[in-house]
Every structure is written in structure tokens, then in C-alpha cells.
GROMACS .gro file of N, CA and C in nm:
model
  483
    1MET      N    1   4.185   7.436  -4.637
    1MET     CA    2   4.325   7.434  -4.608
    1MET      C    3   4.395   7.357  -4.719
    2ASN      N    4   4.507   7.407  -4.757
    2ASN     CA    5   4.577   7.336  -4.864
    2ASN      C    6   4.667   7.230  -4.806
    3ARG      N    7   4.716   7.149  -4.894
    3ARG     CA    8   4.797   7.033  -4.853
    3ARG      C    9   4.928   7.077  -4.787
    4THR      N   10   4.986   7.184  -4.832
    4THR     CA   11   5.114   7.229  -4.776
    4THR      C   12   5.096   7.270  -4.630
    5MET      N   13   4.985   7.337  -4.608
    5MET     CA   14   4.958   7.381  -4.472
    5MET      C   15   4.933   7.261  -4.381
    6LEU      N   16   4.859   7.163  -4.431
    6LEU     CA   17   4.834   7.043  -4.351
    6LEU      C   18   4.964   6.969  -4.322
    7ALA      N   19   5.050   6.963  -4.421
    7ALA     CA   20   5.178   6.895  -4.401
    7ALA      C   21   5.261   6.969  -4.296
    8ALA      N   22   5.258   7.101  -4.301
    8ALA     CA   23   5.335   7.179  -4.204
    8ALA      C   24   5.281   7.159  -4.063
    9ILE      N   25   5.148   7.153  -4.053
    9ILE     CA   26   5.087   7.129  -3.922
    9ILE      C   27   5.123   6.990  -3.872
   10ALA      N   28   5.119   6.893  -3.963
   10ALA     CA   29   5.153   6.757  -3.925
   10ALA      C   30   5.297   6.748  -3.878
   11ILE      N   31   5.387   6.813  -3.948
   11ILE     CA   32   5.529   6.809  -3.909
   11ILE      C   33   5.546   6.877  -3.772
   12ALA      N   34   5.477   6.989  -3.753
   12ALA     CA   35   5.488   7.059  -3.625
   12ALA      C   36   5.436   6.973  -3.511
   13LEU      N   37   5.325   6.906  -3.534
   13LEU     CA   38   5.269   6.820  -3.429
   13LEU      C   39   5.358   6.700  -3.402
   14LEU      N   40   5.413   6.642  -3.509
   14LEU     CA   41   5.501   6.526  -3.490
   14LEU      C   42   5.627   6.565  -3.413
   15SER      N   43   5.680   6.680  -3.446
   15SER     CA   44   5.802   6.721  -3.377
   15SER      C   45   5.776   6.759  -3.232
   16SER      N   46   5.650   6.787  -3.198
   16SER     CA   47   5.617   6.821  -3.060
   16SER      C   48   5.589   6.697  -2.976
   17GLY      N   49   5.590   6.580  -3.036
   17GLY     CA   50   5.568   6.459  -2.961
   17GLY      C   51   5.428   6.407  -2.970
   18CYS      N   52   5.341   6.465  -3.053
   18CYS     CA   53   5.204   6.418  -3.067
   18CYS      C   54   5.197   6.314  -3.178
   19VAL      N   55   5.098   6.230  -3.169
   19VAL     CA   56   5.074   6.130  -3.273
   19VAL      C   57   4.968   6.187  -3.366
   20VAL      N   58   4.993   6.184  -3.496
   20VAL     CA   59   4.900   6.239  -3.594
   20VAL      C   60   4.839   6.124  -3.672
   21ARG      N   61   4.707   6.129  -3.689
   21ARG     CA   62   4.636   6.028  -3.766
   21ARG      C   63   4.547   6.099  -3.866
   22ALA      N   64   4.549   6.052  -3.984
   22ALA     CA   65   4.457   6.107  -4.085
   22ALA      C   66   4.341   6.011  -4.096
   23SER      N   67   4.219   6.063  -4.097
   23SER     CA   68   4.103   5.976  -4.108
   23SER      C   69   4.000   6.040  -4.200
   24GLY      N   70   3.923   5.961  -4.268
   24GLY     CA   71   3.813   6.008  -4.354
   24GLY      C   72   3.862   6.059  -4.489
   25PRO      N   73   3.764   6.106  -4.577
   25PRO     CA   74   3.799   6.151  -4.710
   25PRO      C   75   3.884   6.276  -4.705
   26ARG      N   76   3.855   6.356  -4.609
   26ARG     CA   77   3.940   6.473  -4.596
   26ARG      C   78   4.036   6.446  -4.482
   27ALA      N   79   4.151   6.494  -4.494
   27ALA     CA   80   4.250   6.470  -4.390
   27ALA      C   81   4.215   6.553  -4.267
   28VAL      N   82   4.189   6.486  -4.158
   28VAL     CA   83   4.161   6.552  -4.031
   28VAL      C   84   4.273   6.511  -3.936
   29ILE      N   85   4.331   6.608  -3.877
   29ILE     CA   86   4.443   6.578  -3.788
   29ILE      C   87   4.390   6.567  -3.646
   30VAL      N   88   4.415   6.455  -3.588
   30VAL     CA   89   4.377   6.431  -3.450
   30VAL      C   90   4.507   6.417  -3.372
   31ALA      N   91   4.525   6.504  -3.278
   31ALA     CA   92   4.647   6.499  -3.199
   31ALA      C   93   4.619   6.425  -3.070
   32GLU      N   94   4.693   6.321  -3.048
   32GLU     CA   95   4.682   6.245  -2.924
   32GLU      C   96   4.808   6.271  -2.842
   33PRO      N   97   4.792   6.300  -2.718
   33PRO     CA   98   4.912   6.326  -2.637
   33PRO      C   99   4.993   6.199  -2.618
   34VAL      N  100   5.120   6.219  -2.611
   34VAL     CA  101   5.211   6.107  -2.587
   34VAL      C  102   5.202   6.074  -2.438
   35PRO      N  103   5.192   5.946  -2.406
   35PRO     CA  104   5.185   5.911  -2.264
   35PRO      C  105   5.313   5.956  -2.192
   36PRO      N  106   5.298   5.991  -2.067
   36PRO     CA  107   5.417   6.036  -1.994
   36PRO      C  108   5.517   5.922  -1.980
   37PRO      N  109   5.642   5.958  -1.969
   37PRO     CA  110   5.743   5.852  -1.956
   37PRO      C  111   5.725   5.777  -1.824
   38VAL      N  112   5.763   5.654  -1.824
   38VAL     CA  113   5.754   5.571  -1.704
   38VAL      C  114   5.878   5.600  -1.619
   39VAL      N  115   5.851   5.643  -1.498
   39VAL     CA  116   5.960   5.674  -1.407
   39VAL      C  117   5.968   5.562  -1.304
   40VAL      N  118   6.082   5.504  -1.295
   40VAL     CA  119   6.103   5.397  -1.198
   40VAL      C  120   6.185   5.457  -1.084
   41ALA      N  121   6.120   5.470  -0.971
   41ALA     CA  122   6.188   5.526  -0.854
   41ALA      C  123   6.265   5.416  -0.783
   42PRO      N  124   6.383   5.448  -0.736
   42PRO     CA  125   6.458   5.346  -0.662
   42PRO      C  126   6.389   5.315  -0.530
   43GLN      N  127   6.412   5.197  -0.481
   43GLN     CA  128   6.354   5.158  -0.353
   43GLN      C  129   6.415   5.245  -0.243
   44PRO      N  130   6.333   5.286  -0.146
   44PRO     CA  131   6.389   5.370  -0.040
   44PRO      C  132   6.489   5.291   0.044
   45VAL      N  133   6.590   5.360   0.088
   45VAL     CA  134   6.691   5.299   0.173
   45VAL      C  135   6.668   5.354   0.314
   46TYR      N  136   6.645   5.266   0.406
   46TYR     CA  137   6.621   5.307   0.544
   46TYR      C  138   6.752   5.301   0.620
   47VAL      N  139   6.784   5.413   0.685
   47VAL     CA  140   6.907   5.424   0.761
   47VAL      C  141   6.869   5.443   0.908
   48ALA      N  142   6.941   5.376   0.993
   48ALA     CA  143   6.914   5.390   1.137
   48ALA      C  144   6.943   5.534   1.179
   49PRO      N  145   6.864   5.587   1.272
   49PRO     CA  146   6.890   5.724   1.317
   49PRO      C  147   7.025   5.731   1.388
   50PRO      N  148   7.087   5.847   1.389
   50PRO     CA  149   7.217   5.858   1.455
   50PRO      C  150   7.203   5.837   1.606
   51GLN      N  151   7.311   5.792   1.664
   51GLN     CA  152   7.312   5.770   1.809
   51GLN      C  153   7.298   5.905   1.879
   52PRO      N  154   7.222   5.909   1.988
   52PRO     CA  155   7.209   6.037   2.060
   52PRO      C  156   7.343   6.078   2.120
   53VAL      N  157   7.364   6.207   2.126
   53VAL     CA  158   7.486   6.261   2.185
   53VAL      C  159   7.449   6.322   2.320
   54TYR      N  160   7.514   6.274   2.422
   54TYR     CA  161   7.490   6.325   2.557
   54TYR      C  162   7.610   6.410   2.597
   55VAL      N  163   7.583   6.532   2.635
   55VAL     CA  164   7.689   6.623   2.676
   55VAL      C  165   7.670   6.654   2.824
   56THR      N  166   7.773   6.628   2.900
   56THR     CA  167   7.770   6.661   3.041
   56THR      C  168   7.814   6.806   3.057
   57PRO      N  169   7.728   6.890   3.111
   57PRO     CA  170   7.767   7.030   3.123
   57PRO      C  171   7.881   7.047   3.222
   58THR      N  172   7.967   7.139   3.191
   58THR     CA  173   8.078   7.171   3.281
   58THR      C  174   8.021   7.250   3.399
   59PRO      N  175   8.049   7.204   3.521
   59PRO     CA  176   7.994   7.276   3.635
   59PRO      C  177   8.052   7.418   3.643
   60VAL      N  178   7.968   7.509   3.680
   60VAL     CA  179   8.011   7.648   3.695
   60VAL      C  180   8.045   7.669   3.842
   61VAL      N  181   8.168   7.708   3.867
   61VAL     CA  182   8.213   7.731   4.004
   61VAL      C  183   8.219   7.882   4.025
   62ILE      N  184   8.136   7.929   4.116
   62ILE     CA  185   8.133   8.073   4.146
   62ILE      C  186   8.217   8.096   4.271
   63GLN      N  187   8.322   8.174   4.254
   63GLN     CA  188   8.412   8.200   4.366
   63GLN      C  189   8.351   8.303   4.461
   64PRO      N  190   8.393   8.296   4.587
   64PRO     CA  191   8.348   8.399   4.681
   64PRO      C  192   8.411   8.533   4.644
   65PRO      N  193   8.353   8.642   4.690
   65PRO     CA  194   8.412   8.774   4.660
   65PRO      C  195   8.554   8.786   4.714
   66LEU      N  196   8.634   8.863   4.645
   66LEU     CA  197   8.773   8.884   4.682
   66LEU      C  198   8.781   8.975   4.805
   67LEU      N  199   8.868   8.940   4.898
   67LEU     CA  200   8.891   9.024   5.017
   67LEU      C  201   8.998   9.126   4.980
   68VAL      N  202   8.960   9.246   4.947
   68VAL     CA  203   9.055   9.347   4.898
   68VAL      C  204   9.145   9.398   5.011
   69ALA      N  205   9.087   9.428   5.125
   69ALA     CA  206   9.163   9.480   5.239
   69ALA      C  207   9.164   9.374   5.349
   70PRO      N  208   9.259   9.384   5.442
   70PRO     CA  209   9.259   9.288   5.552
   70PRO      C  210   9.129   9.301   5.632
   71PRO      N  211   9.055   9.192   5.646
   71PRO     CA  212   8.927   9.202   5.717
   71PRO      C  213   8.947   9.200   5.869
   72ARG      N  214   8.846   9.246   5.939
   72ARG     CA  215   8.845   9.236   6.086
   72ARG      C  216   8.809   9.091   6.117
   73ILE      N  217   8.893   9.024   6.195
   73ILE     CA  218   8.867   8.884   6.227
   73ILE      C  219   8.841   8.868   6.376
   74VAL      N  220   8.761   8.767   6.407
   74VAL     CA  221   8.723   8.737   6.545
   74VAL      C  222   8.747   8.588   6.566
   75ILE      N  223   8.807   8.554   6.680
   75ILE     CA  224   8.834   8.412   6.706
   75ILE      C  225   8.704   8.340   6.742
   76VAL      N  226   8.693   8.218   6.692
   76VAL     CA  227   8.579   8.133   6.727
   76VAL      C  228   8.612   8.072   6.863
   77PRO      N  229   8.529   8.094   6.965
   77PRO     CA  230   8.560   8.044   7.100
   77PRO      C  231   8.588   7.894   7.101
   78GLY      N  232   8.694   7.858   7.174
   78GLY     CA  233   8.731   7.718   7.191
   78GLY      C  234   8.807   7.660   7.072
   79THR      N  235   8.847   7.743   6.976
   79THR     CA  236   8.922   7.694   6.859
   79THR      C  237   9.039   7.787   6.832
   80GLN      N  238   9.119   7.752   6.734
   80GLN     CA  239   9.226   7.840   6.686
   80GLN      C  240   9.189   7.899   6.550
   81VAL      N  241   9.060   7.898   6.520
   81VAL     CA  242   9.009   7.946   6.392
   81VAL      C  243   8.945   8.083   6.412
   82TYR      N  244   8.969   8.171   6.316
   82TYR     CA  245   8.908   8.303   6.317
   82TYR      C  246   8.800   8.307   6.210
   83THR      N  247   8.702   8.394   6.231
   83THR     CA  248   8.597   8.415   6.132
   83THR      C  249   8.588   8.565   6.103
   84VAL      N  250   8.529   8.599   5.991
   84VAL     CA  251   8.513   8.739   5.951
   84VAL      C  252   8.365   8.773   5.969
   85PRO      N  253   8.328   8.839   6.079
   85PRO     CA  254   8.186   8.864   6.106
   85PRO      C  255   8.121   8.963   6.009
   86THR      N  256   8.201   9.048   5.944
   86THR     CA  257   8.143   9.148   5.852
   86THR      C  258   8.118   9.094   5.712
   87ALA      N  259   8.168   8.976   5.681
   87ALA     CA  260   8.147   8.918   5.547
   87ALA      C  261   8.007   8.858   5.539
   88SER      N  262   7.951   8.862   5.420
   88SER     CA  263   7.816   8.804   5.401
   88SER      C  264   7.824   8.658   5.359
   89TYR      N  265   7.942   8.602   5.358
   89TYR     CA  266   7.964   8.462   5.321
   89TYR      C  267   8.063   8.403   5.420
   90ASN      N  268   8.084   8.273   5.415
   90ASN     CA  269   8.172   8.205   5.509
   90ASN      C  270   8.319   8.237   5.479
   91VAL      N  271   8.387   8.295   5.576
   91VAL     CA  272   8.532   8.318   5.564
   91VAL      C  273   8.593   8.278   5.698
   92PHE      N  274   8.690   8.188   5.690
   92PHE     CA  275   8.761   8.143   5.809
   92PHE      C  276   8.910   8.165   5.786
   93VAL      N  277   8.981   8.197   5.895
   93VAL     CA  278   9.126   8.214   5.888
   93VAL      C  279   9.186   8.117   5.988
   94TYR      N  280   9.280   8.036   5.938
   94TYR     CA  281   9.347   7.939   6.024
   94TYR      C  282   9.491   7.930   5.978
   95GLY      N  283   9.584   7.950   6.072
   95GLY     CA  284   9.726   7.942   6.038
   95GLY      C  285   9.767   8.046   5.934
   96GLY      N  286   9.699   8.160   5.933
   96GLY     CA  287   9.732   8.265   5.837
   96GLY      C  288   9.676   8.242   5.698
   97GLN      N  289   9.607   8.131   5.678
   97GLN     CA  290   9.546   8.097   5.548
   97GLN      C  291   9.397   8.125   5.553
   98TYR      N  292   9.340   8.163   5.441
   98TYR     CA  293   9.196   8.193   5.432
   98TYR      C  294   9.123   8.076   5.368
   99TYR      N  295   9.008   8.042   5.424
   99TYR     CA  296   8.923   7.934   5.372
   99TYR      C  297   8.780   7.985   5.363
  100SER      N  298   8.710   7.939   5.262
  100SER     CA  299   8.570   7.979   5.246
  100SER      C  300   8.492   7.861   5.189
  101TYR      N  301   8.375   7.839   5.245
  101TYR     CA  302   8.282   7.740   5.190
  101TYR      C  303   8.173   7.821   5.121
  102HIS      N  304   8.171   7.816   4.988
  102HIS     CA  305   8.082   7.903   4.910
  102HIS      C  306   8.010   7.822   4.803
  103GLN      N  307   7.878   7.818   4.811
  103GLN     CA  308   7.792   7.749   4.714
  103GLN      C  309   7.835   7.604   4.690
  104GLY      N  310   7.863   7.534   4.800
  104GLY     CA  311   7.891   7.391   4.792
  104GLY      C  312   8.035   7.355   4.761
  105THR      N  313   8.126   7.452   4.755
  105THR     CA  314   8.266   7.426   4.722
  105THR      C  315   8.356   7.495   4.824
  106TRP      N  316   8.464   7.426   4.862
  106TRP     CA  317   8.564   7.486   4.950
  106TRP      C  318   8.665   7.562   4.866
  107PHE      N  319   8.707   7.679   4.917
  107PHE     CA  320   8.807   7.761   4.851
  107PHE      C  321   8.918   7.795   4.949
  108HIS      N  322   9.037   7.822   4.894
  108HIS     CA  323   9.153   7.859   4.975
  108HIS      C  324   9.218   7.981   4.912
  109ALA      N  325   9.266   8.071   4.997
  109ALA     CA  326   9.347   8.185   4.952
  109ALA      C  327   9.463   8.199   5.050
  110PRO      N  328   9.585   8.218   5.001
  110PRO     CA  329   9.699   8.227   5.093
  110PRO      C  330   9.699   8.355   5.178
  111ARG      N  331   9.626   8.457   5.133
  111ARG     CA  332   9.620   8.584   5.207
  111ARG      C  333   9.501   8.664   5.157
  112HIS      N  334   9.468   8.773   5.223
  112HIS     CA  335   9.361   8.860   5.172
  112HIS      C  336   9.411   8.923   5.041
  113GLY      N  337   9.321   8.949   4.950
  113GLY     CA  338   9.358   9.007   4.821
  113GLY      C  339   9.399   8.905   4.717
  114ALA      N  340   9.428   8.782   4.761
  114ALA     CA  341   9.466   8.677   4.665
  114ALA      C  342   9.340   8.611   4.610
  115ALA      N  343   9.352   8.556   4.492
  115ALA     CA  344   9.237   8.489   4.430
  115ALA      C  345   9.205   8.360   4.505
  116TRP      N  346   9.077   8.328   4.510
  116TRP     CA  347   9.032   8.204   4.571
  116TRP      C  348   9.058   8.089   4.474
  117THR      N  349   9.102   7.975   4.529
  117THR     CA  350   9.125   7.855   4.450
  117THR      C  351   9.038   7.743   4.505
  118PRO      N  352   8.961   7.675   4.420
  118PRO     CA  353   8.882   7.562   4.471
  118PRO      C  354   8.975   7.452   4.522
  119VAL      N  355   8.939   7.393   4.635
  119VAL     CA  356   9.020   7.284   4.692
  119VAL      C  357   8.929   7.170   4.734
  120ALA      N  358   8.989   7.052   4.746
  120ALA     CA  359   8.915   6.935   4.794
  120ALA      C  360   8.890   6.951   4.944
  121VAL      N  361   8.789   6.883   4.992
  121VAL     CA  362   8.755   6.889   5.135
  121VAL      C  363   8.874   6.844   5.219
  122ALA      N  364   8.949   6.745   5.170
  122ALA     CA  365   9.064   6.693   5.245
  122ALA      C  366   9.172   6.799   5.263
  123ALA      N  367   9.177   6.901   5.177
  123ALA     CA  368   9.278   7.006   5.187
  123ALA      C  369   9.241   7.113   5.289
  124VAL      N  370   9.120   7.108   5.340
  124VAL     CA  371   9.074   7.205   5.440
  124VAL      C  372   9.106   7.149   5.578
  125PRO      N  373   9.175   7.224   5.663
  125PRO     CA  374   9.208   7.172   5.797
  125PRO      C  375   9.083   7.130   5.874
  126VAL      N  376   9.097   7.025   5.951
  126VAL     CA  377   8.985   6.971   6.030
  126VAL      C  378   8.932   7.078   6.125
  127GLN      N  379   9.022   7.160   6.179
  127GLN     CA  380   8.979   7.264   6.272
  127GLN      C  381   8.880   7.360   6.205
  128VAL      N  382   8.900   7.390   6.078
  128VAL     CA  383   8.809   7.480   6.005
  128VAL      C  384   8.677   7.409   5.979
  129ARG      N  385   8.684   7.285   5.937
  129ARG     CA  386   8.560   7.211   5.908
  129ARG      C  387   8.477   7.187   6.033
  130ASN      N  388   8.542   7.183   6.150
  130ASN     CA  389   8.471   7.156   6.275
  130ASN      C  390   8.424   7.281   6.348
  131VAL      N  391   8.430   7.396   6.285
  131VAL     CA  392   8.377   7.518   6.347
  131VAL      C  393   8.229   7.496   6.373
  132PRO      N  394   8.180   7.528   6.493
  132PRO     CA  395   8.038   7.507   6.524
  132PRO      C  396   7.947   7.580   6.425
  133ALA      N  397   7.832   7.523   6.403
  133ALA     CA  398   7.738   7.573   6.302
  133ALA      C  399   7.694   7.716   6.325
  134LYS      N  400   7.688   7.760   6.450
  134LYS     CA  401   7.639   7.896   6.476
  134LYS      C  402   7.736   8.004   6.427
  135HIS      N  403   7.859   7.967   6.391
  135HIS     CA  404   7.958   8.064   6.341
  135HIS      C  405   7.966   8.066   6.189
  136TRP      N  406   7.877   7.994   6.124
  136TRP     CA  407   7.873   7.992   5.977
  136TRP      C  408   7.767   8.089   5.928
  137LYS      N  409   7.795   8.159   5.819
  137LYS     CA  410   7.693   8.245   5.756
  137LYS      C  411   7.593   8.158   5.681
  138VAL      N  412   7.645   8.071   5.596
  138VAL     CA  413   7.563   7.975   5.521
  138VAL      C  414   7.627   7.839   5.543
  139PRO      N  415   7.574   7.759   5.635
  139PRO     CA  416   7.638   7.632   5.666
  139PRO      C  417   7.616   7.528   5.557
  140PRO      N  418   7.712   7.434   5.545
  140PRO     CA  419   7.690   7.322   5.453
  140PRO      C  420   7.576   7.235   5.507
  141PRO      N  421   7.522   7.146   5.424
  141PRO     CA  422   7.405   7.067   5.467
  141PRO      C  423   7.424   6.996   5.602
  142GLU      N  424   7.541   6.936   5.624
  142GLU     CA  425   7.559   6.863   5.750
  142GLU      C  426   7.563   6.958   5.870
  143LYS      N  427   7.610   7.081   5.850
  143LYS     CA  428   7.612   7.179   5.959
  143LYS      C  429   7.475   7.244   5.978
  144ALA      N  430   7.396   7.255   5.871
  144ALA     CA  431   7.263   7.317   5.880
  144ALA      C  432   7.174   7.237   5.974
  145ALA      N  433   7.182   7.104   5.966
  145ALA     CA  434   7.101   7.019   6.054
  145ALA      C  435   7.144   7.041   6.200
  146GLU      N  436   7.276   7.051   6.222
  146GLU     CA  437   7.327   7.074   6.358
  146GLU      C  438   7.281   7.212   6.409
  147ARG      N  439   7.280   7.309   6.321
  147ARG     CA  440   7.240   7.444   6.358
  147ARG      C  441   7.093   7.447   6.400
  148GLU      N  442   7.008   7.376   6.326
  148GLU     CA  443   6.865   7.371   6.360
  148GLU      C  444   6.841   7.298   6.492
  149ARG      N  445   6.919   7.191   6.517
  149ARG     CA  446   6.902   7.115   6.641
  149ARG      C  447   6.937   7.199   6.764
  150ASN      N  448   7.041   7.282   6.752
  150ASN     CA  449   7.090   7.359   6.866
  150ASN      C  450   7.028   7.497   6.878
  151CYS      N  451   6.929   7.528   6.796
  151CYS     CA  452   6.867   7.661   6.799
  151CYS      C  453   6.756   7.664   6.904
  152PRO      N  454   6.758   7.763   6.994
  152PRO     CA  455   6.651   7.773   7.093
  152PRO      C  456   6.516   7.799   7.025
  153PRO      N  457   6.407   7.754   7.086
  153PRO     CA  458   6.275   7.774   7.025
  153PRO      C  459   6.247   7.922   6.997
  154GLY      N  460   6.192   7.949   6.880
  154GLY     CA  461   6.155   8.085   6.842
  154GLY      C  462   6.266   8.166   6.776
  155HIS      N  463   6.391   8.124   6.789
  155HIS     CA  464   6.503   8.200   6.733
  155HIS      C  465   6.522   8.173   6.583
  156ALA      N  466   6.489   8.054   6.538
  156ALA     CA  467   6.508   8.021   6.396
  156ALA      C  468   6.419   8.107   6.308
  157LYS      N  469   6.295   8.131   6.351
  157LYS     CA  470   6.203   8.213   6.271
  157LYS      C  471   6.252   8.357   6.259
  158LYS      N  472   6.327   8.402   6.359
  158LYS     CA  473   6.379   8.539   6.357
  158LYS      C  474   6.511   8.548   6.280
  159GLY      N  475   6.561   8.433   6.232
  159GLY     CA  476   6.688   8.432   6.159
  159GLY      C  477   6.809   8.445   6.249
  160GLU      N  478   6.793   8.408   6.375
  160GLU     CA  479   6.902   8.422   6.471
  160GLU      C  480   6.985   8.295   6.484
  161CYS      N  481   6.950   8.191   6.413
  161CYS     CA  482   7.027   8.067   6.419
  161CYS      C  483   7.073   8.028   6.282
   0.00000   0.00000   0.00000
């Protein structure tokens, strides 16, 4: 190899980041890799986890079915309250107003065909709330216990109470 070629190789190696050393009577190029750069990583920063977020679900209120036509009503004996025997849910009529206890919520409608509006228990007339348990389709918990107590033996299993 001639000197020009060795010089060109040396320049190429130097420009690539290698260290060139000549040793012995003949020039021998030994390329040593450059050590990698020292990387100083910053100290980790510990951050407290975010506070948990608790979301209270909005209760879903399912209204009773709408009474499209005037229903056939029957008076509850010993009261001034009427019930709708053909409905599959609790419907009571008192003072021309409709009341329904449906899935744990009281509802009121001013007439048949009107939309049901959820109401507080205090807004339901006492006469409606005091209808005996045997006249309820699906009694509230306090009426269910009364219904079971007053059911003749053997009738509860048949679904007659």
C-alpha cells in the first residue's frame, strides 16, 4: 500500500470517530472504537397517583305503562279508592286522580292517557297507601309482609295471595 492510500484511510478512520495508531516499522493502522458517550439520566420524579373519581350513577326510573283508554275500575271494599283489575301493575284511582306504585316509586297521572310523574310518598293520599295488601298486584315491601301474614294456608303457593 502506498503512503497516499494509508493517509486516506487514516483520514477516513479519524473522521469516523476512530482512534488511529501507527506502530512498528511499517505503518499498521489499528482502529479502536471510541467509547460511547456518558449519558446522565435525570433522577426519576415520583408523582402521587391521581385521586380516585367516584361517580354516583343516576337512578333509572321506569314509568308504568300509559293508560291509553279509560280502564275498567272496581272499588276496593271499605274505601273510596278504585283499582284497575285488568292492569298487570298497581293502578289506583282516588278523587279522579290516578296513582301507581311501580318498581319502588310512586307515580301520579291526572287522568288516563296522561304521562306518569314520579311523586314523593307524602304526595300520595293516605287512603291509597292504606289499600289492603290483597288488592295490590305487586305490593311494596311493607305490604308484602302483611299479604303473607293474611294469606290462608296453601294459597300463597298457588299465587292466590
